Coordinates of C-alpha atoms and ligand atoms in Angstrom, one line a residue:
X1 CA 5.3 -25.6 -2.0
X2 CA 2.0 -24.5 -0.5
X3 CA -0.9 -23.7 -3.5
X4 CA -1.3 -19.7 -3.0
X5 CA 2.9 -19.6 -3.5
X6 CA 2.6 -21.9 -6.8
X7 CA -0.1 -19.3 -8.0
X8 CA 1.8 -16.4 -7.6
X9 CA 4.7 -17.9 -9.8
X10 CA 2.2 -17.6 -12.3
X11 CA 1.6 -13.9 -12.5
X12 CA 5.9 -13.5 -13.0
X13 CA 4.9 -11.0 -16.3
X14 CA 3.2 -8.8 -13.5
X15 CA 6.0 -8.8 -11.2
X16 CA 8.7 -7.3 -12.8
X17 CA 9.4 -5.6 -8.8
X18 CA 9.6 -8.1 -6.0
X19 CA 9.0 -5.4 -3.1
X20 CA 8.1 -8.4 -0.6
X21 CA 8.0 -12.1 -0.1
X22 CA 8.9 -15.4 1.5
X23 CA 11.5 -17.0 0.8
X24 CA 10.5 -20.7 0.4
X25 CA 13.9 -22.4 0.8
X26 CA 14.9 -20.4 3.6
X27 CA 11.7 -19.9 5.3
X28 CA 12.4 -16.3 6.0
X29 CA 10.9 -12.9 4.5
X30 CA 12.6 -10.3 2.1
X31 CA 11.9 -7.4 1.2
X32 CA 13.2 -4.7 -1.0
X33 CA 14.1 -1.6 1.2
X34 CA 12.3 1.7 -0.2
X35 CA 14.4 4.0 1.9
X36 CA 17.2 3.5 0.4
X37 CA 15.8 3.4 -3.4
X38 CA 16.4 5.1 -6.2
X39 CA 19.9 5.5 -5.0
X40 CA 20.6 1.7 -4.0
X41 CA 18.6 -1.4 -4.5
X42 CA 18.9 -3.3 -1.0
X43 CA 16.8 -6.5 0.0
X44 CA 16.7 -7.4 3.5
X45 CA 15.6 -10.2 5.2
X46 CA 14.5 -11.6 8.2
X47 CA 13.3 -14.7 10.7
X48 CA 12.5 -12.2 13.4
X49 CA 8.6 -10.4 13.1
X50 CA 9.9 -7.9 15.3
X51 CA 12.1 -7.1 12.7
X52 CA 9.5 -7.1 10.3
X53 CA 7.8 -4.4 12.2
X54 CA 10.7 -2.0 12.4
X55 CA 11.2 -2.0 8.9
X56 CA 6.8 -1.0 8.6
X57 CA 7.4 1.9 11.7
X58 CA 10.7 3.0 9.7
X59 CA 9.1 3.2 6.0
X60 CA 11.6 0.2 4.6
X61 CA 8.2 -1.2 4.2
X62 CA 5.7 1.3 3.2
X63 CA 2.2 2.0 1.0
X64 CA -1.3 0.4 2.7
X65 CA -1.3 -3.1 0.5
X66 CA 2.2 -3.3 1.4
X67 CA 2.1 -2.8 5.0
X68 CA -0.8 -5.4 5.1
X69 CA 0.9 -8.4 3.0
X70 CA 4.3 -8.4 5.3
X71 CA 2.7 -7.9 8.7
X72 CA 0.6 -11.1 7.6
X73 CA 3.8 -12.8 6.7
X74 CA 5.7 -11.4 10.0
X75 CA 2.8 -13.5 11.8
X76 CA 4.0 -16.5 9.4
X77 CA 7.3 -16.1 10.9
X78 CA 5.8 -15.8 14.7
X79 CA 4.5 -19.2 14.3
X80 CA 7.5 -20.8 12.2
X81 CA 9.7 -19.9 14.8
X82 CA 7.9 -20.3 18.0
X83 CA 9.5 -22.6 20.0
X84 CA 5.6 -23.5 21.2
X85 CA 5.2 -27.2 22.1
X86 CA 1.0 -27.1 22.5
X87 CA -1.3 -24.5 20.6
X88 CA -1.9 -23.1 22.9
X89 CA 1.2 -21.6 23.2
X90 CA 1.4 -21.2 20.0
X91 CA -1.9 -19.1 20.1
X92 CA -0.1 -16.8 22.9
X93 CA 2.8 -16.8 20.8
X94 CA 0.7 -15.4 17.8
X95 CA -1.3 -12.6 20.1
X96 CA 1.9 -11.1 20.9
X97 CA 3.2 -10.6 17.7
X98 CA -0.1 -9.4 16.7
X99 CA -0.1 -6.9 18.9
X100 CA 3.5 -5.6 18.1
X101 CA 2.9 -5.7 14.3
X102 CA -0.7 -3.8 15.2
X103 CA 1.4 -1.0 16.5
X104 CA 3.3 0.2 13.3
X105 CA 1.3 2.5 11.9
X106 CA -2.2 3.6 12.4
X107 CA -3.6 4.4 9.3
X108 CA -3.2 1.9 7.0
X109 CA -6.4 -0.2 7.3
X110 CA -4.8 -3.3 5.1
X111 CA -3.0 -3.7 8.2
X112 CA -5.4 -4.5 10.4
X113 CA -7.5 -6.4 8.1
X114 CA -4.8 -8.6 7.1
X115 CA -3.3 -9.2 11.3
X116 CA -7.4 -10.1 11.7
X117 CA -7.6 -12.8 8.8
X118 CA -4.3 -14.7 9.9
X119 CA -5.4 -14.6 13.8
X120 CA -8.8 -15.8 12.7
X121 CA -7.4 -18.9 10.6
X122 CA -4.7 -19.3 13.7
X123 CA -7.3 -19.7 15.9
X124 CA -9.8 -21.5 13.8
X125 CA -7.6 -24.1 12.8
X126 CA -6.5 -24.0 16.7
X127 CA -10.2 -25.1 17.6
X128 CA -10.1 -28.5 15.4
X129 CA -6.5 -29.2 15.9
X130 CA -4.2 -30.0 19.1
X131 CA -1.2 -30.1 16.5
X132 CA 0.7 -26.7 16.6
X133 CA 2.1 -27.8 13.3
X134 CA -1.0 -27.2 11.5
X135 CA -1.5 -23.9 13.0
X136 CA 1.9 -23.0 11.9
X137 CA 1.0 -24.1 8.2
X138 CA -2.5 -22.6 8.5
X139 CA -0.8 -19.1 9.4
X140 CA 1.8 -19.3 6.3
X141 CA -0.8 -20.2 3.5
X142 CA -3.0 -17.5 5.2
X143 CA 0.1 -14.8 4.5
X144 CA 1.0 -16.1 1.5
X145 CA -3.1 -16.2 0.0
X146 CA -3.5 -12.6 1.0
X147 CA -0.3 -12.2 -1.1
X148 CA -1.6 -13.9 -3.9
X149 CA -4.8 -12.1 -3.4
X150 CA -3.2 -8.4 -3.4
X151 CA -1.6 -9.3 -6.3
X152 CA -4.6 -10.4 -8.3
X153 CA -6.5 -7.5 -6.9
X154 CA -4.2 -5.2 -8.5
X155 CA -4.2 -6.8 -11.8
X156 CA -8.0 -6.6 -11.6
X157 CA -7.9 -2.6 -10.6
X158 CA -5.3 -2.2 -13.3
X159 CA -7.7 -3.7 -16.1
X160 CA -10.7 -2.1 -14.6
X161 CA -9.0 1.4 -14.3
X162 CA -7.8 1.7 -17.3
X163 CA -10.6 1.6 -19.1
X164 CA -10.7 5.2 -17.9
X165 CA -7.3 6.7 -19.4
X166 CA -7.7 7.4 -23.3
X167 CA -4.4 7.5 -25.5
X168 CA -2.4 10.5 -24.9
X169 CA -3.6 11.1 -21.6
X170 CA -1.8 12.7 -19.0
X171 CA -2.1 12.0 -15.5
X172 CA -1.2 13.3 -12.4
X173 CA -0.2 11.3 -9.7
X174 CA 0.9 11.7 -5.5
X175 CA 2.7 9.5 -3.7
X176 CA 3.7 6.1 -4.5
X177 CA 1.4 3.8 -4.8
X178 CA 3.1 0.8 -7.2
X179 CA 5.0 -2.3 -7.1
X180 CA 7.0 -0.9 -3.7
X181 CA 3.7 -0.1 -2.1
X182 CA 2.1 -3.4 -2.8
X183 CA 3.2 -6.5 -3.4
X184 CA 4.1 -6.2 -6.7
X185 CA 2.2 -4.1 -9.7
X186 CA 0.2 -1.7 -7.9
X187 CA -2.9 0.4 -7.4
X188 CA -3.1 4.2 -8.8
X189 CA 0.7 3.3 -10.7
X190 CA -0.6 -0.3 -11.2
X191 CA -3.7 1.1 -13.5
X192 CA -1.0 3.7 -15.2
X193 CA 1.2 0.5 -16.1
X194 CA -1.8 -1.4 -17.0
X195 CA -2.7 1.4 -19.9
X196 CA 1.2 1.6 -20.7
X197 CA 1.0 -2.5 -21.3
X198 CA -2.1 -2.1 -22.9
X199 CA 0.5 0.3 -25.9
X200 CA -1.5 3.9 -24.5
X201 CA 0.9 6.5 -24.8
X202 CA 0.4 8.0 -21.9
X203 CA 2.4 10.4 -20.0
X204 CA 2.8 11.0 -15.9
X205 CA 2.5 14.1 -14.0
X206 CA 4.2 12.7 -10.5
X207 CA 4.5 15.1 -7.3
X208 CA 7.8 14.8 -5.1
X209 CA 5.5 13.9 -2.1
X210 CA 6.8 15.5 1.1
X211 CA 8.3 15.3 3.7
X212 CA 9.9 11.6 2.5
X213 CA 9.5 12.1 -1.1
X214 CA 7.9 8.8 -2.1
X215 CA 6.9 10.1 -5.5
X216 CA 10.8 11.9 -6.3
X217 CA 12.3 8.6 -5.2
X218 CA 9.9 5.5 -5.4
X219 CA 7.2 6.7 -8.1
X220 CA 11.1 8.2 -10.3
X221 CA 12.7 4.8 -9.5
X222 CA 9.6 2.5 -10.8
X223 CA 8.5 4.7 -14.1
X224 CA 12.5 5.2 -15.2
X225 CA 12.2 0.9 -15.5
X226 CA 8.9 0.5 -17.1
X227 CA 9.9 3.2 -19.3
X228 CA 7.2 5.7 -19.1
X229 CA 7.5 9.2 -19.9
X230 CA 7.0 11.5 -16.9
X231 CA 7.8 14.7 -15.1
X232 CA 8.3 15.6 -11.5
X233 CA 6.8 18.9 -9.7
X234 CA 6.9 19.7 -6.4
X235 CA 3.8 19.4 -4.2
X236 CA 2.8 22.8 -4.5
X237 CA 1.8 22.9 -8.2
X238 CA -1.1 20.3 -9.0
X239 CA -3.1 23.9 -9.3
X240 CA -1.2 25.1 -11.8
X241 CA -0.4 22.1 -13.9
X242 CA -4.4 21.7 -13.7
X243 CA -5.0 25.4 -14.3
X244 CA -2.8 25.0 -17.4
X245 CA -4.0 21.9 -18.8
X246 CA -1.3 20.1 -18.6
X247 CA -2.8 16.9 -16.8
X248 CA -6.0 15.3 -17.8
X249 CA -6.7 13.6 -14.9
X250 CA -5.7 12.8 -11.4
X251 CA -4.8 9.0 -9.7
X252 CA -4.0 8.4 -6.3
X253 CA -4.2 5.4 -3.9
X254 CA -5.7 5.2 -0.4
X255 CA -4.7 3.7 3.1
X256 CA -8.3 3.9 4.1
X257 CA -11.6 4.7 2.5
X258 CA -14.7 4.5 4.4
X259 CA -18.4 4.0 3.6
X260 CA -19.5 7.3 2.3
X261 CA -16.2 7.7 0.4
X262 CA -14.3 9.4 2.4
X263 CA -10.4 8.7 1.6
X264 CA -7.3 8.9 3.8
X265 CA -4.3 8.7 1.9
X266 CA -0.9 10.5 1.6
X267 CA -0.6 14.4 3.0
X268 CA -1.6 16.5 0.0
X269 CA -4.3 14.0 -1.7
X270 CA -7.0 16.9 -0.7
X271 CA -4.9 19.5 -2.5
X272 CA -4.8 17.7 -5.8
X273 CA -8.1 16.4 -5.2
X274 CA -9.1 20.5 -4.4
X275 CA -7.0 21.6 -7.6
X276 CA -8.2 18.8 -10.0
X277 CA -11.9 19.5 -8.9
X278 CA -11.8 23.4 -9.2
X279 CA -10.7 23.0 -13.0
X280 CA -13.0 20.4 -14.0
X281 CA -10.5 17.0 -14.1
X282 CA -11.5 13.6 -12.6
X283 CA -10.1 12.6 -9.4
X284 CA -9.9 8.9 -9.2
X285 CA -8.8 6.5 -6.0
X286 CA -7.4 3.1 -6.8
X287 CA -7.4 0.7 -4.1
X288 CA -8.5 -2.7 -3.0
X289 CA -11.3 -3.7 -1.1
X290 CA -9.1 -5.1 1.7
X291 CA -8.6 -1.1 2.4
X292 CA -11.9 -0.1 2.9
X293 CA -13.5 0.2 6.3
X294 CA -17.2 -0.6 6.9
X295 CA -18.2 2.6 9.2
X296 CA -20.0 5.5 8.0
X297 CA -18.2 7.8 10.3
X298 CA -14.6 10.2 9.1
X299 CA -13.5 10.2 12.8
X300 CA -13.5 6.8 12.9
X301 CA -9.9 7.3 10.4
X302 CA -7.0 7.4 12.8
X303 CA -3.8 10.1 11.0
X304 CA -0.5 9.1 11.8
X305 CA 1.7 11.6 12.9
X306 CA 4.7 10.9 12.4
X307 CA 8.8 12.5 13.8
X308 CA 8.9 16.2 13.4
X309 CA 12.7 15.6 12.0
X310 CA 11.1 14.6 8.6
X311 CA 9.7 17.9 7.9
X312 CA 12.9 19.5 9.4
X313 CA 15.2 18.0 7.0
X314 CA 15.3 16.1 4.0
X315 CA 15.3 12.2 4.5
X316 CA 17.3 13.0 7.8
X317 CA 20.0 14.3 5.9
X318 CA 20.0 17.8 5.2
X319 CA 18.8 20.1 7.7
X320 CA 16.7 22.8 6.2
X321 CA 15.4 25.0 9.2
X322 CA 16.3 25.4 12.2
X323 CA 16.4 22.1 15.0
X324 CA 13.6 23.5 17.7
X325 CA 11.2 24.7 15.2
X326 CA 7.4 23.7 15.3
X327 CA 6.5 21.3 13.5
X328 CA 2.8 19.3 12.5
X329 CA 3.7 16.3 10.6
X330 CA 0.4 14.4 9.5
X331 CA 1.4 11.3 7.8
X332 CA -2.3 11.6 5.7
X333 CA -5.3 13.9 5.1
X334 CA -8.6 13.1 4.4
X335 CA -10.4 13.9 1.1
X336 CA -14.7 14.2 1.3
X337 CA -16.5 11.9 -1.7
X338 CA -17.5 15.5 -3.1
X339 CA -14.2 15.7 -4.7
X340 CA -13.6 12.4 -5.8
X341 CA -15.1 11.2 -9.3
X342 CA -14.6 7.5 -8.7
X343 CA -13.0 4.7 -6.9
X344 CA -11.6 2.0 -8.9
X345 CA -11.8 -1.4 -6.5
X346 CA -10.9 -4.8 -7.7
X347 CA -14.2 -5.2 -7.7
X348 CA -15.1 -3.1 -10.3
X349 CA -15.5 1.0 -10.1
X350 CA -18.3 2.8 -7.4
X351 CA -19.2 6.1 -8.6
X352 CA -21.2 8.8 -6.7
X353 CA -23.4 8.6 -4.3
X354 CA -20.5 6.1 -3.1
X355 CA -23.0 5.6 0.1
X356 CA -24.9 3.2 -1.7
X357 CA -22.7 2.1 -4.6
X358 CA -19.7 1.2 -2.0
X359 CA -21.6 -1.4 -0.1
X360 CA -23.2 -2.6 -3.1
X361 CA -19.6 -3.1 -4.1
X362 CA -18.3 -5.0 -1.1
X363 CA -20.9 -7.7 -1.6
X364 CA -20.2 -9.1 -5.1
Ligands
MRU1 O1 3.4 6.8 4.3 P1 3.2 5.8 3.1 O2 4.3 5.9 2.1 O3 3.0 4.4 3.6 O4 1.9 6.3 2.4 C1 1.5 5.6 1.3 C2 0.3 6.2 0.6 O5 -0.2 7.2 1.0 C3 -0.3 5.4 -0.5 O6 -0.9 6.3 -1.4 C4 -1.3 4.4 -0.1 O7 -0.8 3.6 1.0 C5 -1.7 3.5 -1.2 S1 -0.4 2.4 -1.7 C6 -1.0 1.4 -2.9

C-alpha cells in the first residue's frame, strides 16, 4: 500500500465517518452519498472520474475540503484507467479529466488547488519518466497525500480552535461543515467535536441551511452520532438566538477566503456573521490553508448559482410555490474581515488586520 494510505490508517479514532476514499483492493473510489443522509446511509462507488464529477455537480459530494480530496482522487482514477500506452497520452488523458472535474462547481477553491497539485506531479514525474506507470502511481499517492493531508489539517484546526470554546459554551453553527464535508472530522464541526473529545460540555446552535438543508440533514445526522447536544432553527433566527443570549459564539467554514479576509462560504454566513457582530459574539471561520486564495481582490471569488428548482421546492420534493416563479439562487455570500473575529487555519489562528497576519500565516 502506498505511504500516505498507511498514514491515514493511523488517524482511525478521527474517522469515525468515512465520507470519501479509495478503495485499495478494488482500485476504485467510494463515497458516502450526502443527499440521501439522514434518511439512508448509501456509499457509492466508482472507476469512472466522470462519475466522480456528477456526484460534486449533484451535491452527493459536497463542502470545499471535500470537493477538493475526490476530484484529486477522480484524477487517480483518469490515469488508473487510461488505456494510455506512452505519457504522453497519458498526459492528454489527465488534461481532459481535469478539465471536466474543473467544471463542477466554481466556488470551492480546494478544488482547484487540489486538480493543480496532481497535474503538477503528473506532469513533473512525466518530465523524468517515459514510463506511464509511474505517472499513474505518481497521480494516486498525490490524491491519496492531499487526503492524508486534509485529514491532519483538520485535526490540527480542531486542536487549535478549541482553545477558543470554554465549557458550557454554546455555539452557533451554518451549514455543514464536518466529517461529510471533508474527508473525515471536519473544519467549523471538526473544532466543535474536538472540544466535545476534549469532555467540554458544550452545546450546538445549528441552522437548517437553505435551500438543501445541509445543517437539518448533514450537521442533524453527524451530532445525533457523536452525541452532542444541539438544537435546530431555521435560517432566519441567528438574530434572535444572539439577541437573546442563547449562543456564545458563532463557527462556520469557508469555500474561499482571500488575502484581506474576505470569506465565501454557504448563503446566509453574512447574516450570522451580521447578527453575531451586532450583539457583541465572536464570529470565527475554520478552514484549511488549501482554501485560501492568494489575491487581494473580493471579485476575484466566483458565486455559484445554482437550479432555481432548489429554492422552489424542498430537496426536489415538495413544491412550495408556484413552478415559473423568480428565482436568485446563490450557492454562497461573501462576508467582509470587519465582521469576522478570527480564522482558525491548520496553521494556527490569524486575527485582525488579516491583511498582514494571513500571509504571515501561509508561510510557516
Ligand atoms: O454547497 P456546499 O454544501 O458544498 O457548501 C458547503 C459550505 O458552504 C461549507 O461551509 C464549506 O464548504 C466548508 S466545508 C468544511
Amino acid at each position: 500500500m502506498i505511504e500516505p494510505l498507511r498514514k491515514l490508517e493511523s488517524y482511525e479514532e478521527y474517522l469515525k465517518i468515512k465520507s470519501v476514499y479509495w478503495d485499495v483492493d478494488k482500485e476504485e473510489f467510494v463515497w458516502l452519498d450526502t443527499r440521501l443522509l439522514p434518511f439512508e446511509e448509501v456509499y457509492r462507488r466508482t472507476r469512472d472520474y466522470n462519475r466522480v464529477a456528477k456526484a460534486i455537480k449533484t451535491l452527493e459530494i459536497r463542502g470545499a475540503p471535500a470537493i477538493g480530496v475526490s476530484a484529486a482522487y477522480g484524477m487517480a482514477l483518469a490515469a488508473r484507467y487510461s488505456q494510455a500506452k506512452t505519457v504522453e497520452d497519458l498526459l492528454k488523458d489527465l488534461e481532459t479529466a481535469y478539465n471536466i472535474l474543473k467544471n463542477t462547481r466554481p466556488t470551492a477553491f480546494n478544488l482547484f488547488w487540489a486538480l493543480d497539485r496532481v497535474m503538477k506531479k503528473a506532469r513533473e514525474t512525466a518530465n523524468s519518466s517515459t514510463d506511464p506507470d509511474k505517472v499513474r502511481e505518481s497521480v494516486l499517492t498525490e490524491a491519496a497525500t492531499i487526503h492524508l493531508e486534509d485529514v491532519e489539517s483538520n485535526i490540527q484546526i480542531g486542536r487549535h480552535g478549541a482553545k477558543l470554546i470554554d465549557n458550557g459554551d454554546i455555539i452557533l453553527t451554518h451549514c455543514n461543515t464536518g466529517a461529510l464535508a471533508t474527508s473525515g472530522f471536519g473544519t467549523a464541526l471538526g473544532i466543535i467535536r474536538y472540544a466535545w473529545y476534549e469532555g467540554k460540555k458544550i452545546k450546538v446552535i445549528t441552522t437548517e441551511t437553505r435551500p438543501v438543508l445541509q445543517g437539518a440533514r448533514l450537521n442533524v445526522w453527524e451530532l445525533k452520532k457523536e452525541g452532542i447536544p444541539f438544537t435546530l432553527i431555521t435560517d432566519g433566527m441567528p438574530g434572535i438566538v444572539f439577541r437573546n443570549n442563547m449562543a456564545d459564539m458563532a463557527i462556520v467554514g469557508a469555500d474561499r477566503i482571500i488575502l484581506t479576509g474576505h470569506t465565501a462560504n454557504k448563503i446566509g454566513t453574512y447574516m450570522v456573521a451580521l447578527a453575531a457582530h451586532d450583539n457583541d459574539k465572536p464570529f470565527y471561520v475554520a478552514a484549511p490553508t488549501s482554501t485560501i486564495q492568494e489575491t487581494w481582490n473580493p471579485d476575484d471569488i466566483v458565486i455559484e448559482i445554482r437550479d432555481p428548482e432548489e429554492v422552489r421546492t424542498i430537496l426536489g420534493r415538495y413544491r412550495l410555490t408556484l413552478e415559473d416563479v423568480d428565482v436568485y439562487n446563490p450557492s454562497f455570500d461573501i462576508t467582509p474581515p470587519r465582521y469576522i473575529t478570527a480564522i482558525i487555519t491548520e496553521k494556527g489562528i490569524a486575527y485582525q488586520p488579516f491583511g498582514k497576519t494571513i500571509p504571515k500565516l501561509l508561510k510557516r
